[in-house]
PDB file of C-alpha atoms in Angstrom:
ATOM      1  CA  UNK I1187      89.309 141.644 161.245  1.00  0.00           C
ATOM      2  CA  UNK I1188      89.620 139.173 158.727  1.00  0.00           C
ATOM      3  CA  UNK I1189      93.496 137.522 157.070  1.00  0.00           C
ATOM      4  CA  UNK I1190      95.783 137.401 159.526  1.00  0.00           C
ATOM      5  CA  UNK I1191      97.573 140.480 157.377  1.00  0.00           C
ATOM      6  CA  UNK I1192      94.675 142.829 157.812  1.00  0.00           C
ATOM      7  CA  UNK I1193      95.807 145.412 160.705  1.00  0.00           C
ATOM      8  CA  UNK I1194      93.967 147.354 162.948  1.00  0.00           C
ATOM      9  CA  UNK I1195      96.345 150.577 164.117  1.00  0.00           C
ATOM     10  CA  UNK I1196      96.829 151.919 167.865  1.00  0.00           C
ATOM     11  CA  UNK I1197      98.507 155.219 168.593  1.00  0.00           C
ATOM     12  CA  UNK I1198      99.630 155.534 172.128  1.00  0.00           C
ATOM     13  CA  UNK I1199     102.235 157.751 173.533  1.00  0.00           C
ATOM     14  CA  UNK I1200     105.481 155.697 173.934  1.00  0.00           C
ATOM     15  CA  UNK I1201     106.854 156.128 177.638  1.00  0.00           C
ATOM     16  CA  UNK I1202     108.538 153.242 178.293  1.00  0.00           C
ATOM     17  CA  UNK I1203     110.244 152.219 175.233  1.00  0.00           C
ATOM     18  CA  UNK I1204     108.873 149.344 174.374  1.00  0.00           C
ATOM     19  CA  UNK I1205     106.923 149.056 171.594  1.00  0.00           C
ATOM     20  CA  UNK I1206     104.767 146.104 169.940  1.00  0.00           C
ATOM     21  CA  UNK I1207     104.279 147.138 166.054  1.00  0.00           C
ATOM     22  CA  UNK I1208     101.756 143.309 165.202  1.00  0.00           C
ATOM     23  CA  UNK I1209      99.172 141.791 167.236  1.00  0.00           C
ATOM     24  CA  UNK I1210      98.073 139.931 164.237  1.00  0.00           C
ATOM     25  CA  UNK I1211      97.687 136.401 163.755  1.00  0.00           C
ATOM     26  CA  UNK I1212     101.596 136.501 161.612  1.00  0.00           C
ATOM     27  CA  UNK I1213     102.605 138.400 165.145  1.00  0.00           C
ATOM     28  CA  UNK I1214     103.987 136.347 168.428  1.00  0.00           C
ATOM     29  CA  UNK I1215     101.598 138.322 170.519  1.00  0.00           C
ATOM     30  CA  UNK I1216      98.702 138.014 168.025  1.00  0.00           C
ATOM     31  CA  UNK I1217      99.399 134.163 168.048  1.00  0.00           C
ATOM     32  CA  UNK I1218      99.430 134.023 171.963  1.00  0.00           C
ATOM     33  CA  UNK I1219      96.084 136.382 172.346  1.00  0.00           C
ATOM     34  CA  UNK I1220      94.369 133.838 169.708  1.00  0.00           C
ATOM     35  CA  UNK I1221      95.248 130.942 171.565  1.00  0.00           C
ATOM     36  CA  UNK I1222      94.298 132.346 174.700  1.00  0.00           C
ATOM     37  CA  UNK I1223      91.145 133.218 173.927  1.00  0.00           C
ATOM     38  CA  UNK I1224      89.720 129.910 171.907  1.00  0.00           C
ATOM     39  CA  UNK I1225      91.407 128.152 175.280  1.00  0.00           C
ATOM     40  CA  UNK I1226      89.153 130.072 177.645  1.00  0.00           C
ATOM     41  CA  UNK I1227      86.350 129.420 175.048  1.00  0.00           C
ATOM     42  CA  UNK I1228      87.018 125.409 175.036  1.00  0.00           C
ATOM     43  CA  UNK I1229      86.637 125.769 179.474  1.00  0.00           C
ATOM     44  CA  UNK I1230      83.386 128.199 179.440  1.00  0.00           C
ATOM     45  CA  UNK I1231      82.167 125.934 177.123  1.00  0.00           C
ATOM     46  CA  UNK I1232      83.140 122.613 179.283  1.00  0.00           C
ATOM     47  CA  UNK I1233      81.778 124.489 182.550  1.00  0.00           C
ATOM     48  CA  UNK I1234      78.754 125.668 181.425  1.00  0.00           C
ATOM     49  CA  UNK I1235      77.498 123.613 179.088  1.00  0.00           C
ATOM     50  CA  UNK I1236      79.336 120.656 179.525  1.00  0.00           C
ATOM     51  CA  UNK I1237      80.323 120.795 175.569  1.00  0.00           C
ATOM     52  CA  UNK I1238      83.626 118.612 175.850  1.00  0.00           C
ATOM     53  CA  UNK I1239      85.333 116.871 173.122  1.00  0.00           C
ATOM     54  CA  UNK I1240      85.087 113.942 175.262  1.00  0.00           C
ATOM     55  CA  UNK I1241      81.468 114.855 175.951  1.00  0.00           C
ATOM     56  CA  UNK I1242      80.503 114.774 172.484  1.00  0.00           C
ATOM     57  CA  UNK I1243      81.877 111.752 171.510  1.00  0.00           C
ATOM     58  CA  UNK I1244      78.528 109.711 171.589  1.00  0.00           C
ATOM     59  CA  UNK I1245      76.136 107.944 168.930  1.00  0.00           C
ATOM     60  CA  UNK I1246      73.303 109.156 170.260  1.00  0.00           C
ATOM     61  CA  UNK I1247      74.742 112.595 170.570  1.00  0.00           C
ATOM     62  CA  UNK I1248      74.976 112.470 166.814  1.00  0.00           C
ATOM     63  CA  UNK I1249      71.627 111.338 166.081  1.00  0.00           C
ATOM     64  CA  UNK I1250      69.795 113.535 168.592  1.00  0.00           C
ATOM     65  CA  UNK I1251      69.099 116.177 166.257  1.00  0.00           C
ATOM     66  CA  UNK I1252      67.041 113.501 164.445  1.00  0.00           C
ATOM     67  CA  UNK I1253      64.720 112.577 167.248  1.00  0.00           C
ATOM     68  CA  UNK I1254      67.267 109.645 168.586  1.00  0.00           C
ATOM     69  CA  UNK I1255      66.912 109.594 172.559  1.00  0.00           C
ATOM     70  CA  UNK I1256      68.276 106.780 174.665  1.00  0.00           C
ATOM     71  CA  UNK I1257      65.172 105.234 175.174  1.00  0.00           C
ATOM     72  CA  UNK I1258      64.506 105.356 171.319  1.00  0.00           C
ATOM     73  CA  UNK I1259      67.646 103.949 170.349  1.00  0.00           C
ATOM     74  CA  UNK I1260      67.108 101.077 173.048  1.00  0.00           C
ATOM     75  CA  UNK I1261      63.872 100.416 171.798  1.00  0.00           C
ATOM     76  CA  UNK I1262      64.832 100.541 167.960  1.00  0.00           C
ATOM     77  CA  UNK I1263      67.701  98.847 167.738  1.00  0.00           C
ATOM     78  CA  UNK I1264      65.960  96.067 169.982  1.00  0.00           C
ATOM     79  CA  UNK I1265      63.104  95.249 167.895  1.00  0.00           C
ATOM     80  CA  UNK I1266      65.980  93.928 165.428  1.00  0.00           C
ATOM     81  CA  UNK I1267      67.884  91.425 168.740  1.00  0.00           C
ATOM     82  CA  UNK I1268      66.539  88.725 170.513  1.00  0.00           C
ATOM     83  CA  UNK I1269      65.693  88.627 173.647  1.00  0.00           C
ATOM     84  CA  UNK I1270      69.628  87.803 175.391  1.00  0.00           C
ATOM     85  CA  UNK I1271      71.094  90.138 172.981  1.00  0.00           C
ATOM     86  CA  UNK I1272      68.647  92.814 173.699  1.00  0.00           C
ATOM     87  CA  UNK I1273      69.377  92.744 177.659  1.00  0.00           C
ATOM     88  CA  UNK I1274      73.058  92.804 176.649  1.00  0.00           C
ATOM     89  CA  UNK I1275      72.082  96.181 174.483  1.00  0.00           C
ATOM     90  CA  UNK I1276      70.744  97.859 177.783  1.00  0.00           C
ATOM     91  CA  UNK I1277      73.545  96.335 179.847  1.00  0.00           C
ATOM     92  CA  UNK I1278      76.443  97.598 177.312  1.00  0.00           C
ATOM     93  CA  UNK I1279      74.621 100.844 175.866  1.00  0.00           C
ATOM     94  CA  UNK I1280      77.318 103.109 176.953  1.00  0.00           C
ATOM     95  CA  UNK I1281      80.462 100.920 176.005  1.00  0.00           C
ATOM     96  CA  UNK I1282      78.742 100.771 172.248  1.00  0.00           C
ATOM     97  CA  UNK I1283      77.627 104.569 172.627  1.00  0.00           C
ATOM     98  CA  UNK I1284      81.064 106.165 173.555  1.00  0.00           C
ATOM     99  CA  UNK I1285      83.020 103.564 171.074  1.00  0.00           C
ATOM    100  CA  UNK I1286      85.135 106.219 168.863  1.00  0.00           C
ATOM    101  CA  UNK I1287      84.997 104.122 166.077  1.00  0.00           C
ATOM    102  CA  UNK I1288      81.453 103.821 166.043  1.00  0.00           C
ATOM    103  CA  UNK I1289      81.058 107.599 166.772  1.00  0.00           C
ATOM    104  CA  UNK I1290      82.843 108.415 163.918  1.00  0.00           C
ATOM    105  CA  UNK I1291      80.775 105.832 161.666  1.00  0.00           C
ATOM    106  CA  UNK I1292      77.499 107.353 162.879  1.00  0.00           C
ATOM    107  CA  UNK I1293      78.903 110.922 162.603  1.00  0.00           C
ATOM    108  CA  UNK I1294      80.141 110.273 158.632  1.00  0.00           C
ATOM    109  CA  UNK I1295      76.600 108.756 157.816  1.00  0.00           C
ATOM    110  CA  UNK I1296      74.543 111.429 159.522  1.00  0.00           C
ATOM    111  CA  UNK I1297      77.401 114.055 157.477  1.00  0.00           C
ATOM    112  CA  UNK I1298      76.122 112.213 154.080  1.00  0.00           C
ATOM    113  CA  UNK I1299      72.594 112.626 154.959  1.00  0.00           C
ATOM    114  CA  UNK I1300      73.044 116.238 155.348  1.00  0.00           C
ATOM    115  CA  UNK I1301      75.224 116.354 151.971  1.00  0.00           C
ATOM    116  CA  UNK I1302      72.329 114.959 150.351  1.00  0.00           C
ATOM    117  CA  UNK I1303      69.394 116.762 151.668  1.00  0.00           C
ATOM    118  CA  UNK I1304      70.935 119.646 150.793  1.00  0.00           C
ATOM    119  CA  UNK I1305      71.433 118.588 147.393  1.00  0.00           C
ATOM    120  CA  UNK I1306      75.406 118.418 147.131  1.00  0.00           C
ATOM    121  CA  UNK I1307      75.349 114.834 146.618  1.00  0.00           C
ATOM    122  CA  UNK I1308      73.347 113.462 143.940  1.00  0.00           C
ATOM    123  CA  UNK I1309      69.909 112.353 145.294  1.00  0.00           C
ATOM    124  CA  UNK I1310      70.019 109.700 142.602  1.00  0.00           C
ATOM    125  CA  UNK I1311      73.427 107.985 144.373  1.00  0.00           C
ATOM    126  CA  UNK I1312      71.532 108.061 147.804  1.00  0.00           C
ATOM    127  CA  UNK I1313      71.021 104.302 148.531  1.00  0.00           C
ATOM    128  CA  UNK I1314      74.700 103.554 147.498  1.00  0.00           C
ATOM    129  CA  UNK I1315      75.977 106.424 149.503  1.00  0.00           C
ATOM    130  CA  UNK I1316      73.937 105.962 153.035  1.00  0.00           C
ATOM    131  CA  UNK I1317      74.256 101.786 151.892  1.00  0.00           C
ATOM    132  CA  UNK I1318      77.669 101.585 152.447  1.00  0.00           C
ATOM    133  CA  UNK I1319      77.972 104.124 155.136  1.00  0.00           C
ATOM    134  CA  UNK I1320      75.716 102.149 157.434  1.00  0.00           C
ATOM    135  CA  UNK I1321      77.517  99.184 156.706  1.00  0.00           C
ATOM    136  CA  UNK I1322      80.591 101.381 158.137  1.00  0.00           C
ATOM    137  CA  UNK I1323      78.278 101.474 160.991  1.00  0.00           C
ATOM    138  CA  UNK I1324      77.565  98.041 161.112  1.00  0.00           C
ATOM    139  CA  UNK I1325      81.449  96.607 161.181  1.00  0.00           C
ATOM    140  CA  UNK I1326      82.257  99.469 163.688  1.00  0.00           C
ATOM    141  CA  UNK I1327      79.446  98.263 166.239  1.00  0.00           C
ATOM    142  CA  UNK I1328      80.918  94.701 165.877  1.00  0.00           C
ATOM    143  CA  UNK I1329      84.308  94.546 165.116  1.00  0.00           C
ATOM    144  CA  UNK I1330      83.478  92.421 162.023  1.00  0.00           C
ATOM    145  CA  UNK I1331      84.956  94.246 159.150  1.00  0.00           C
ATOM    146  CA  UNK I1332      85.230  91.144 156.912  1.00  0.00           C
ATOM    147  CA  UNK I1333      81.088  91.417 156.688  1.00  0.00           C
ATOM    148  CA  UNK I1334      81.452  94.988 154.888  1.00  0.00           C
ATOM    149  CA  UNK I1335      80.024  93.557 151.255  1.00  0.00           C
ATOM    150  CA  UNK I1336      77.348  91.464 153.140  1.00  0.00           C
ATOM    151  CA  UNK I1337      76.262  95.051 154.871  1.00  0.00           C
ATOM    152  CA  UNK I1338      76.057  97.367 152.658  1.00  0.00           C
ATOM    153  CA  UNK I1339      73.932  95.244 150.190  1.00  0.00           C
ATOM    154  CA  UNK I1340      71.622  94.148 153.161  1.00  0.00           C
ATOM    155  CA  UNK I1341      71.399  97.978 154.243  1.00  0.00           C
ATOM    156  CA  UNK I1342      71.757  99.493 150.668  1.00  0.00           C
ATOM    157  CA  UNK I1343      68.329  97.939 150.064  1.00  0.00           C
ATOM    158  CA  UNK I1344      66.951  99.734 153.390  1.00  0.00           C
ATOM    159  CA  UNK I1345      69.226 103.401 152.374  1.00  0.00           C
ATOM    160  CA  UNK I1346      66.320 105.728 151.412  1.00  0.00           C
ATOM    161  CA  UNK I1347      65.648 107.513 154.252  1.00  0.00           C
ATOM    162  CA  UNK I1348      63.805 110.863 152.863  1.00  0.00           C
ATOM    163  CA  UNK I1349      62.901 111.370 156.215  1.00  0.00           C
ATOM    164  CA  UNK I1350      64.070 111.712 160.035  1.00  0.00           C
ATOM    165  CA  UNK I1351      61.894 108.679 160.630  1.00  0.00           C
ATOM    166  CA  UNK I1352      63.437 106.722 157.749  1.00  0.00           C
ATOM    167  CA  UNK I1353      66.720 107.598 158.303  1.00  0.00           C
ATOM    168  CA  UNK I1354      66.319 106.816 162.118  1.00  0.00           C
ATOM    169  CA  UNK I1355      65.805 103.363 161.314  1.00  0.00           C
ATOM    170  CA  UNK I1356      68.325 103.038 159.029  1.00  0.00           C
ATOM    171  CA  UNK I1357      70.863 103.967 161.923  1.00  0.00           C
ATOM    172  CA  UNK I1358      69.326 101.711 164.402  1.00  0.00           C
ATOM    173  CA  UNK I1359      69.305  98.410 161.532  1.00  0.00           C
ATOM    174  CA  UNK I1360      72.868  99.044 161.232  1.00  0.00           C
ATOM    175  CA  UNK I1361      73.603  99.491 164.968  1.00  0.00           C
ATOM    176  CA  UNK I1362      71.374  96.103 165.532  1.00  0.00           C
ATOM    177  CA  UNK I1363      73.424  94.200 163.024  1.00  0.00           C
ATOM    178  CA  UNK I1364      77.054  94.982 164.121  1.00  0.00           C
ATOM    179  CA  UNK I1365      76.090  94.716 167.574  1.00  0.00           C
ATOM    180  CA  UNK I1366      73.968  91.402 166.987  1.00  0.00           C
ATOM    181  CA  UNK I1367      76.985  89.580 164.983  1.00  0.00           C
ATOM    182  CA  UNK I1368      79.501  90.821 167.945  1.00  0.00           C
ATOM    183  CA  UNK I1369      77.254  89.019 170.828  1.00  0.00           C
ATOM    184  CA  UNK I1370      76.446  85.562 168.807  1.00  0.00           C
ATOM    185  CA  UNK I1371      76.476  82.487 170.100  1.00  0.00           C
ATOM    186  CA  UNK I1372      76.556  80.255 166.933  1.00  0.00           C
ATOM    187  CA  UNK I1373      80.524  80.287 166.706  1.00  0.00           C
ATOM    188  CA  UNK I1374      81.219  82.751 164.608  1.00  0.00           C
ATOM    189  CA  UNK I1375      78.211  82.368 161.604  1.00  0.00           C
ATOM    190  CA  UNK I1376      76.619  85.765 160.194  1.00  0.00           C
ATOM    191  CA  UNK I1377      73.499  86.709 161.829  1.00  0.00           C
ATOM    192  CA  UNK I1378      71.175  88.623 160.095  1.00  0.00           C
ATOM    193  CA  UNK I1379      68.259  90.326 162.680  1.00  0.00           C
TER     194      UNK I1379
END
């Protein structure tokens, strides 16, 4: 009903003795029906929608909600590769989509995005916010976390994405960048697509 010291009173005739007097969350049998019942939640969920933590974890799962399909993310983040390192993109899209660390990178950006649309970030701080945030993105998609400085002022300039659209591309640029950098072949020089 609300704090776990609210209380919600049954009267029953007592025939056996035994008595419970708490089935609040403070209570062992409160505790036990709670964690029953977000358990059998977490399965329905699994089995019927196929909502899994494991499930979830996925950059393009993140960036659906802002128009981001497969297809658009192949397509985006390949107009920024060549031609090898865009037939790697298809051939590794998974590996790079299910990588936790760059899950969580795309997950914190689209978070600020939200946090400034909706106005509790300053609008004013948006292209150093989403800058360095998509340069989180960048070093996460290629493992190159010494290039953090050289992101986020190459993507800073690109951070003002007022739009789904915008922001979109912002997402894919930083994708394109980690993941170009990772696949060089120029022993080991910054690439810039």
């Amino acid at each position: 009903t609300g704090t776990g010291t609210d209380q919600i009173i049954v009267a029953a005739p007592d025939r056996d003795g035994f008595r419970l007097s708490s089935a609040g969350k403070h209570a062992k049998l409160g505790e036990l029906i709670g964690t029953s019942v977000k358990a059998a939640v977490r399965e329905t969920l699994g089995r019927q929608n196929r909502l899994t933590a494991a499930g979830q974890c996925s950059v393009r799962i993140h960036l659906e909600r802002f128009g981001c399909t497969r297809e658009f993310l192949l397509q985006e983040i390949g107009r920024h590769l060549d031609a090898r390192q865009t037939r790697l993109l298809a051939d590794n899209f998974r590996t790079m989509d299910r990588d936790p660390v760059t899950v969580a990178a795309v997950a914190s950006l689209a978070h600020l995005r939200d946090k400034l649309t909706w106005g509790i970030l300053p609008g004013d701080c948006r292209q150093e916010i989403l800058g360095a945030a998509a340069a989180q993105v960048a070093c996460s998609a290629g493992g190159r976390w010494q290039e953090m400085a050289h992101y986020r002022e190459l993507l800073g300039r690109e951070a003002d994405p007022g739009n789904e659209a915008a922001f979109c591309a912002l997402c894919c640029r930083a994708l394109a960048l980690g993941f170009a950098d990772k696949w060089e072949e120029d022993g080991g020089k910054r690439s810039t697509p």
